[in-house]
Coordinates of C-alpha atoms and ligand atoms in Angstrom, one line a residue:
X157 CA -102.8 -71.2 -2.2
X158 CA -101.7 -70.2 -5.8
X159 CA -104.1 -67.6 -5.7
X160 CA -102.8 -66.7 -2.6
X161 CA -99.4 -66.2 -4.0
X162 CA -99.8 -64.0 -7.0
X163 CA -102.0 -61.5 -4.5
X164 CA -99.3 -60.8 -2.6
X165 CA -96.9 -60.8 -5.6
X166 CA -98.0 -57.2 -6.2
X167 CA -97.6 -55.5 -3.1
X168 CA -94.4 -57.6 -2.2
X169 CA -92.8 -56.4 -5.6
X170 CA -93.8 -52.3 -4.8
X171 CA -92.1 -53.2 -1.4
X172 CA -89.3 -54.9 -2.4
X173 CA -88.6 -51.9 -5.8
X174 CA -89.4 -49.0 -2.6
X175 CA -86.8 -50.7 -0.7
X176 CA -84.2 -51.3 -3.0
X177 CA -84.6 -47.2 -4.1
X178 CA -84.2 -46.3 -0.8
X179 CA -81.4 -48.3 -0.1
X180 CA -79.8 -46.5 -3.5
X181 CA -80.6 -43.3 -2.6
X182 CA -80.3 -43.1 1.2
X183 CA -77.7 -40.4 2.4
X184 CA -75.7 -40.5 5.9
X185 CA -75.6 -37.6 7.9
X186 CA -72.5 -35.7 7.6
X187 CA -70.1 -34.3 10.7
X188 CA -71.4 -30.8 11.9
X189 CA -69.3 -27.9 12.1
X190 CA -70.3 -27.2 15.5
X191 CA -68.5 -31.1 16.3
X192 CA -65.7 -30.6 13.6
X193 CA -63.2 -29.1 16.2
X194 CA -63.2 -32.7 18.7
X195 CA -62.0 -34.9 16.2
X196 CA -63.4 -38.9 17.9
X197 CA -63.2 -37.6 21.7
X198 CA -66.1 -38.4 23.7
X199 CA -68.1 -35.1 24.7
X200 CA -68.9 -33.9 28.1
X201 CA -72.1 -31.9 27.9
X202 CA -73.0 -29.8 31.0
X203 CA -76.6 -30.7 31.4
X204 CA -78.4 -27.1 32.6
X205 CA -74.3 -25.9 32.5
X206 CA -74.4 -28.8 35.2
X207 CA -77.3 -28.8 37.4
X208 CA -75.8 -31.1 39.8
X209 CA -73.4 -29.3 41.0
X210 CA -74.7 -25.7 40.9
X211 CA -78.1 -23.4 40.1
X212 CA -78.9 -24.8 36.4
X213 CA -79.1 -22.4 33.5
X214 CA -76.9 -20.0 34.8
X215 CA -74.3 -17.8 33.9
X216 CA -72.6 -19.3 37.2
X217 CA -73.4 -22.7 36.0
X218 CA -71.7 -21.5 33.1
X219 CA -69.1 -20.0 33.7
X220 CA -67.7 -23.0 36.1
X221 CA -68.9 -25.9 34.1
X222 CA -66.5 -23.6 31.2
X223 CA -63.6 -23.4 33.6
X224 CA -64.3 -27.2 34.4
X225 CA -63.2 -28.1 30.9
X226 CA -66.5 -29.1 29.6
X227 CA -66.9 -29.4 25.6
X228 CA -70.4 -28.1 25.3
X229 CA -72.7 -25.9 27.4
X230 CA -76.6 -27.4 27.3
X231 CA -79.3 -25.2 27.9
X232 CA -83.1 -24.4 27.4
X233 CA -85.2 -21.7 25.9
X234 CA -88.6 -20.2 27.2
X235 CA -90.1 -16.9 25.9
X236 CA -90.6 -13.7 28.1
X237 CA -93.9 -11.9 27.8
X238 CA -92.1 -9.0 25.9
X239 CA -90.7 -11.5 23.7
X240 CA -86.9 -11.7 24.5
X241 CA -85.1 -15.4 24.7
X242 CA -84.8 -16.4 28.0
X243 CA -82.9 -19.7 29.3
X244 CA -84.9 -21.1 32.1
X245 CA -85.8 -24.7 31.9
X246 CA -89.4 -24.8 33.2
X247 CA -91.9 -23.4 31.7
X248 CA -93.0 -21.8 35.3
X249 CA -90.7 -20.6 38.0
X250 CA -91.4 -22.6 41.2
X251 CA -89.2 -25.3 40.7
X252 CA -85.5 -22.6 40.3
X253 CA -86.6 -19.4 41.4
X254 CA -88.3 -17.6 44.0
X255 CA -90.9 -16.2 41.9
X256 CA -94.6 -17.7 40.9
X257 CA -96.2 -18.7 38.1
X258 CA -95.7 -19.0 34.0
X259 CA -92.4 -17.7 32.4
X260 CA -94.1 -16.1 29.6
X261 CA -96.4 -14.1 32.0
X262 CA -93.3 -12.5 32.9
X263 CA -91.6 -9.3 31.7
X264 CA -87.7 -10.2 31.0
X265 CA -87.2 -7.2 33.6
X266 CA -89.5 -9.1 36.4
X267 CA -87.5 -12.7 35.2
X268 CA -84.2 -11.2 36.0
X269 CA -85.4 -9.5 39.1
X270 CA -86.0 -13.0 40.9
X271 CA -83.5 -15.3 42.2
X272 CA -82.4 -18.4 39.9
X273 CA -80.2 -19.9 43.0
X274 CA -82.9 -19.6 45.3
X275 CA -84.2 -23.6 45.4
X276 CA -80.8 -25.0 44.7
X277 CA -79.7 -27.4 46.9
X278 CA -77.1 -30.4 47.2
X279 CA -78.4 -31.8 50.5
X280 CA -82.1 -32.2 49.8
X281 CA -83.4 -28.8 50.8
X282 CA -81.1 -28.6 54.5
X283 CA -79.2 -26.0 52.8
X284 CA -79.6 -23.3 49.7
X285 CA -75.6 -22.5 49.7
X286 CA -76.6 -20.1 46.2
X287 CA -79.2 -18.6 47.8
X288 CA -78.6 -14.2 47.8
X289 CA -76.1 -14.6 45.5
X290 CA -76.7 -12.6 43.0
X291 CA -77.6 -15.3 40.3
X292 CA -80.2 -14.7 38.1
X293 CA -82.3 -16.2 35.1
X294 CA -79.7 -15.1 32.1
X295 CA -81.1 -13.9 28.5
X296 CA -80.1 -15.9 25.8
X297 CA -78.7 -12.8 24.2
X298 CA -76.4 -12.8 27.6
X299 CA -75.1 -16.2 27.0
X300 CA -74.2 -15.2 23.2
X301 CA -72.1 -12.6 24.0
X302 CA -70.6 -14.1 27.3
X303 CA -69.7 -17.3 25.6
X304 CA -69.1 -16.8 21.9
X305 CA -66.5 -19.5 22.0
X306 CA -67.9 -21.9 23.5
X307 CA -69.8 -24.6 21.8
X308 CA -73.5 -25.0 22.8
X309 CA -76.4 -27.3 22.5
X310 CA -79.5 -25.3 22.9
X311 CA -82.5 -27.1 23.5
X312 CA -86.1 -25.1 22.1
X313 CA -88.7 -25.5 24.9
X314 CA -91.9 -23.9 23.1
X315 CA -94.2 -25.9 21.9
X316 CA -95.4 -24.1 18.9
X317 CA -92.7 -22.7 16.0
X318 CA -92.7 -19.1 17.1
X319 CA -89.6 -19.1 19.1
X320 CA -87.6 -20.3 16.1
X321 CA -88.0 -17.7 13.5
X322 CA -86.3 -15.4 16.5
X323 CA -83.5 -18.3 17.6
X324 CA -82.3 -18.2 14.2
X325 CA -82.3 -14.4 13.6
X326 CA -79.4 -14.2 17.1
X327 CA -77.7 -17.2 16.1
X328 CA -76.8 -15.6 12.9
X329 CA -76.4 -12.0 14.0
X330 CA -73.7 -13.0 16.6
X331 CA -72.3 -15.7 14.1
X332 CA -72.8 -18.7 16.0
X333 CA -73.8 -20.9 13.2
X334 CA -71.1 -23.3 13.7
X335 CA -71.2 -22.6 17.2
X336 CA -74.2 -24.3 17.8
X337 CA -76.6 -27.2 17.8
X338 CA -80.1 -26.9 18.4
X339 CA -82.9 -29.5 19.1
X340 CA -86.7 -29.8 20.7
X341 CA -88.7 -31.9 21.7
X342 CA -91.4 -30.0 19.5
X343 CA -91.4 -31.4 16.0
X344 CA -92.9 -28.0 14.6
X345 CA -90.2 -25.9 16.5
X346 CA -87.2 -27.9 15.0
X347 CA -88.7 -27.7 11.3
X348 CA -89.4 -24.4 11.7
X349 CA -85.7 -23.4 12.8
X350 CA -85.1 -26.0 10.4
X351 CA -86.5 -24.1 7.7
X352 CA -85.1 -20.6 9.0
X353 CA -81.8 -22.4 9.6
X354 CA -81.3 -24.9 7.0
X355 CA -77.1 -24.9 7.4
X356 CA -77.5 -25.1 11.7
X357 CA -76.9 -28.4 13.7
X358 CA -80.0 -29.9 15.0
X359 CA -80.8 -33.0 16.6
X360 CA -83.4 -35.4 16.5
X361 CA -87.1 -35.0 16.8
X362 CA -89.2 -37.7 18.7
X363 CA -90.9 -38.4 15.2
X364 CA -87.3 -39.1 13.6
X365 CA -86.4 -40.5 17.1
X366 CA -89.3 -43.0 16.7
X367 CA -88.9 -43.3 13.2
X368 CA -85.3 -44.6 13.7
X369 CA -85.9 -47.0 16.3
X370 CA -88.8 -48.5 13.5
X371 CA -86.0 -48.8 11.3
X372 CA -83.6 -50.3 13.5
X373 CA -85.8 -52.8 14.8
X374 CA -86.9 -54.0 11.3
X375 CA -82.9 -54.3 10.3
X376 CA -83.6 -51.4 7.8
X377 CA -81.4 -48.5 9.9
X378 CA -79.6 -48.1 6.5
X379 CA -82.3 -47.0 4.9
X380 CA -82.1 -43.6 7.1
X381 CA -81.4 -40.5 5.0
X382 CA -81.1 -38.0 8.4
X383 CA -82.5 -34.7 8.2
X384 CA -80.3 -34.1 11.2
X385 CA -76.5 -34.4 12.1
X386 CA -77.1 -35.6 16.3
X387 CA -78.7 -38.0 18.0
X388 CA -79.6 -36.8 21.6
X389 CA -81.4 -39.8 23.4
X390 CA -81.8 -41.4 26.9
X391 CA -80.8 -45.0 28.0
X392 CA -84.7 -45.6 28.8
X393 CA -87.8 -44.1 27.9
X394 CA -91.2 -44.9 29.9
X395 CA -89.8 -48.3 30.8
X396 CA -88.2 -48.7 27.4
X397 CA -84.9 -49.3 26.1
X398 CA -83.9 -46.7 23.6
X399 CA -80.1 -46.7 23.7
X400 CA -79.3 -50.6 22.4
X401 CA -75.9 -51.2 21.3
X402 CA -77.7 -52.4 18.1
X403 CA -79.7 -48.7 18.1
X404 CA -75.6 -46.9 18.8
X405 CA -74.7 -49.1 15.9
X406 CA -76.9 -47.8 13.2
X407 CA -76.7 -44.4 14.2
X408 CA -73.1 -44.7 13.6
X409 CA -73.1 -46.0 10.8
X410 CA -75.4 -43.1 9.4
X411 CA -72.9 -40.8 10.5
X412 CA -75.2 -39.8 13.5
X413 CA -73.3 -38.1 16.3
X414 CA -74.8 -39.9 19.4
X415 CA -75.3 -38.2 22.8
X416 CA -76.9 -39.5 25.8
X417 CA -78.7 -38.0 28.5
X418 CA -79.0 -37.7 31.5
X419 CA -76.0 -40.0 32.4
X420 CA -74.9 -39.1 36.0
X421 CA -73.3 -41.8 37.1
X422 CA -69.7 -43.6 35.9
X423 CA -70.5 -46.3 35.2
X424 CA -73.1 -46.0 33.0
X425 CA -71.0 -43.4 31.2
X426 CA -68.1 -45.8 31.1
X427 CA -70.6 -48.8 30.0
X428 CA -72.2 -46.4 27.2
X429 CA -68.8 -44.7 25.6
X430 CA -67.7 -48.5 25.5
X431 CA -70.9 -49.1 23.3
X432 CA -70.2 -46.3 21.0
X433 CA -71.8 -43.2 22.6
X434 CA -70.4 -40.1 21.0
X435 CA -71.3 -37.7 24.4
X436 CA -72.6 -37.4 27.7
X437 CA -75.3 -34.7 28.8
X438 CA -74.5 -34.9 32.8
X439 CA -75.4 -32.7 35.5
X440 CA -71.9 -33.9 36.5
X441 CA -69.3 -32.8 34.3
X442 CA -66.9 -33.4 36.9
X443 CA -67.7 -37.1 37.2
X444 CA -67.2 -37.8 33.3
X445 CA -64.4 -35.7 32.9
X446 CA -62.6 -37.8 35.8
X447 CA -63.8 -40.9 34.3
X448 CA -62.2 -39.4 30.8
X449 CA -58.8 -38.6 32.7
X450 CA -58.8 -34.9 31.8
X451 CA -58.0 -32.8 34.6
X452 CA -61.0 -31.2 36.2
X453 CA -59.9 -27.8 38.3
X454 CA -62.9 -28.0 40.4
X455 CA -60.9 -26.8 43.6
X456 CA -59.2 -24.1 41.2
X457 CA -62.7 -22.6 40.4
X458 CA -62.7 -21.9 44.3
X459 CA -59.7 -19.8 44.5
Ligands
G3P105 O1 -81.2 -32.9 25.3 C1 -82.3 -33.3 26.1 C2 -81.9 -33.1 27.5 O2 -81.7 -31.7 27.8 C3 -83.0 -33.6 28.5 O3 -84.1 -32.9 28.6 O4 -85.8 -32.1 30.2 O5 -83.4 -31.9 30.8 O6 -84.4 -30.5 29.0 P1 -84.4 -31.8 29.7
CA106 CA1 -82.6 -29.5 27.9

């Protein structure tokens, strides 16, 4: 037993001394740029610019989920075969459009030629009310200089770190640097802009996703030095819960800006704010908006 003892004694102490430096040295994430302007009011997030309520990834989308009142404008990035930034969620066209096949084996001219309104619908396919309308898949270039203002969470859909080299290169040229806040679910992609990008927003990779929930669930969340400034995380993952009140907590407290998604219904997104959530990502700004008591203008955007 005593021989026991003194062979863990080793590897106990290293653990305990790589702990304790850790704990020393650790470093909370500090408040973005991109966030500085909200002060502690919880942020509504158009999810696709709102894909609930009209064609996703639009300039439509928007433009109305703008003059909703929204805080931030989500949106995804693919690649067109001749290389320009295009925001389309899918990584083929069948789902939005009425063309066929990958994005990339698309020209940007033959992308903006199809029609991005063309599947939505709001009553299960009886009707496609956005159908002929002129809406189209927009270049991310487009969305820069349409909505300079406007804050935006743009989401890197390529798997491999090409596309950020090029994100980071417009971001800067049209001095959106603390404009934006960029995440992926592609590890390499986020280092990469990362690297090309070092004084950008970003959010959490699944690595530091999963690397905080390891933390959190061993007590040691205050260990967590980010290398990011946002959480973005849903309530449930694969049958899991990801978003604990314990989880919000710890984020918190290491100055993590927490936003969950895809929260579409209110009372979820009363029952998460209440927890500590810093935002929804909805494809019903409308809904959390009401739930938040700011005015919402939907008939307005009518007239
Ligand atoms: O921020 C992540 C959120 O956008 C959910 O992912 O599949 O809708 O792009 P997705
Ligand atoms: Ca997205």
């Amino acid at each position: 037993m005593l021989r026991f003892a003194r062979f863990l004694f080793a590897p106990l102490l290293l653990i305990a001394i790589a702990v304790l430096v850790l704990a020393l040295t650790s470093r909370p994430a500090t408040q973005p740029a991109v966030l500085a302007a909200f002060a502690d009011q919880p942020l509504v997030i158009a999810h696709r610019g709102g894909k609930g309520l009209w064609p996703e990834n639009s300039l439509f989308a928007f433009e109305r989920a703008r003059a909703l009142g929204v805080d931030m404008l989500e949106m995804d990035l693919q690649l067109s075969s001749d290389g320009e930034l295009v925001v389309i969620h899918d990584s083929t066209l069948e789902r939005t459009t009425n063309g066929q096949g990958a994005v990339v084996a698309h020209s940007v001219a033959q992308l903006q030629a199809l029609d991005a309104g063309y599947r939505w619908s709001a009553d299960g396919g009886a009707s496609h009310p956005y159908r002929d309308q002129g809406i189209a898949i927009p270049t991310f270039a487009e969305v820069l200089e349409r909505f300079p203002g406007m804050p935006k969470v743009i989401e890197i859909k390529a798997p491999d770190a090409g596309m950020a080299a090029q994100l980071c290169t417009a971001i800067v040229a049209n001095d959106q640097q603390d404009r934006v806040l960029v995440g992926s679910f592609h590890e390499r992609s986020l280092q990469s802009f990362r690297q090309h990008c070092p004084l950008v927003a970003t959010s959490a990779g699944p690595g530091s996703i999963r690397l905080l929930l390891a933390l959190n669930w061993l007590g040691l969340g205050s260990l967590l030095s980010p290398s990011y400034q946002v959480l973005q995380i849903p309530e449930r993952h694969s049958g899991v819960q990801i978003a604990s009140p314990r989880l919000l907590r710890t984020a918190q407290a290491r100055g993590l800006n927490v936003q969950l998604w895809t929260i579409n219904e209110q009372p979820a997104m009363r029952r998460l704010l209440e927890q500590g959530a810093h935002g929804l990502i909805t494809d019903y700004p409308d809904r959390a908006l009401q739930l938040l008591g700011r005015s919402t203008q939907l008939g307005a955007l009518d007239q």
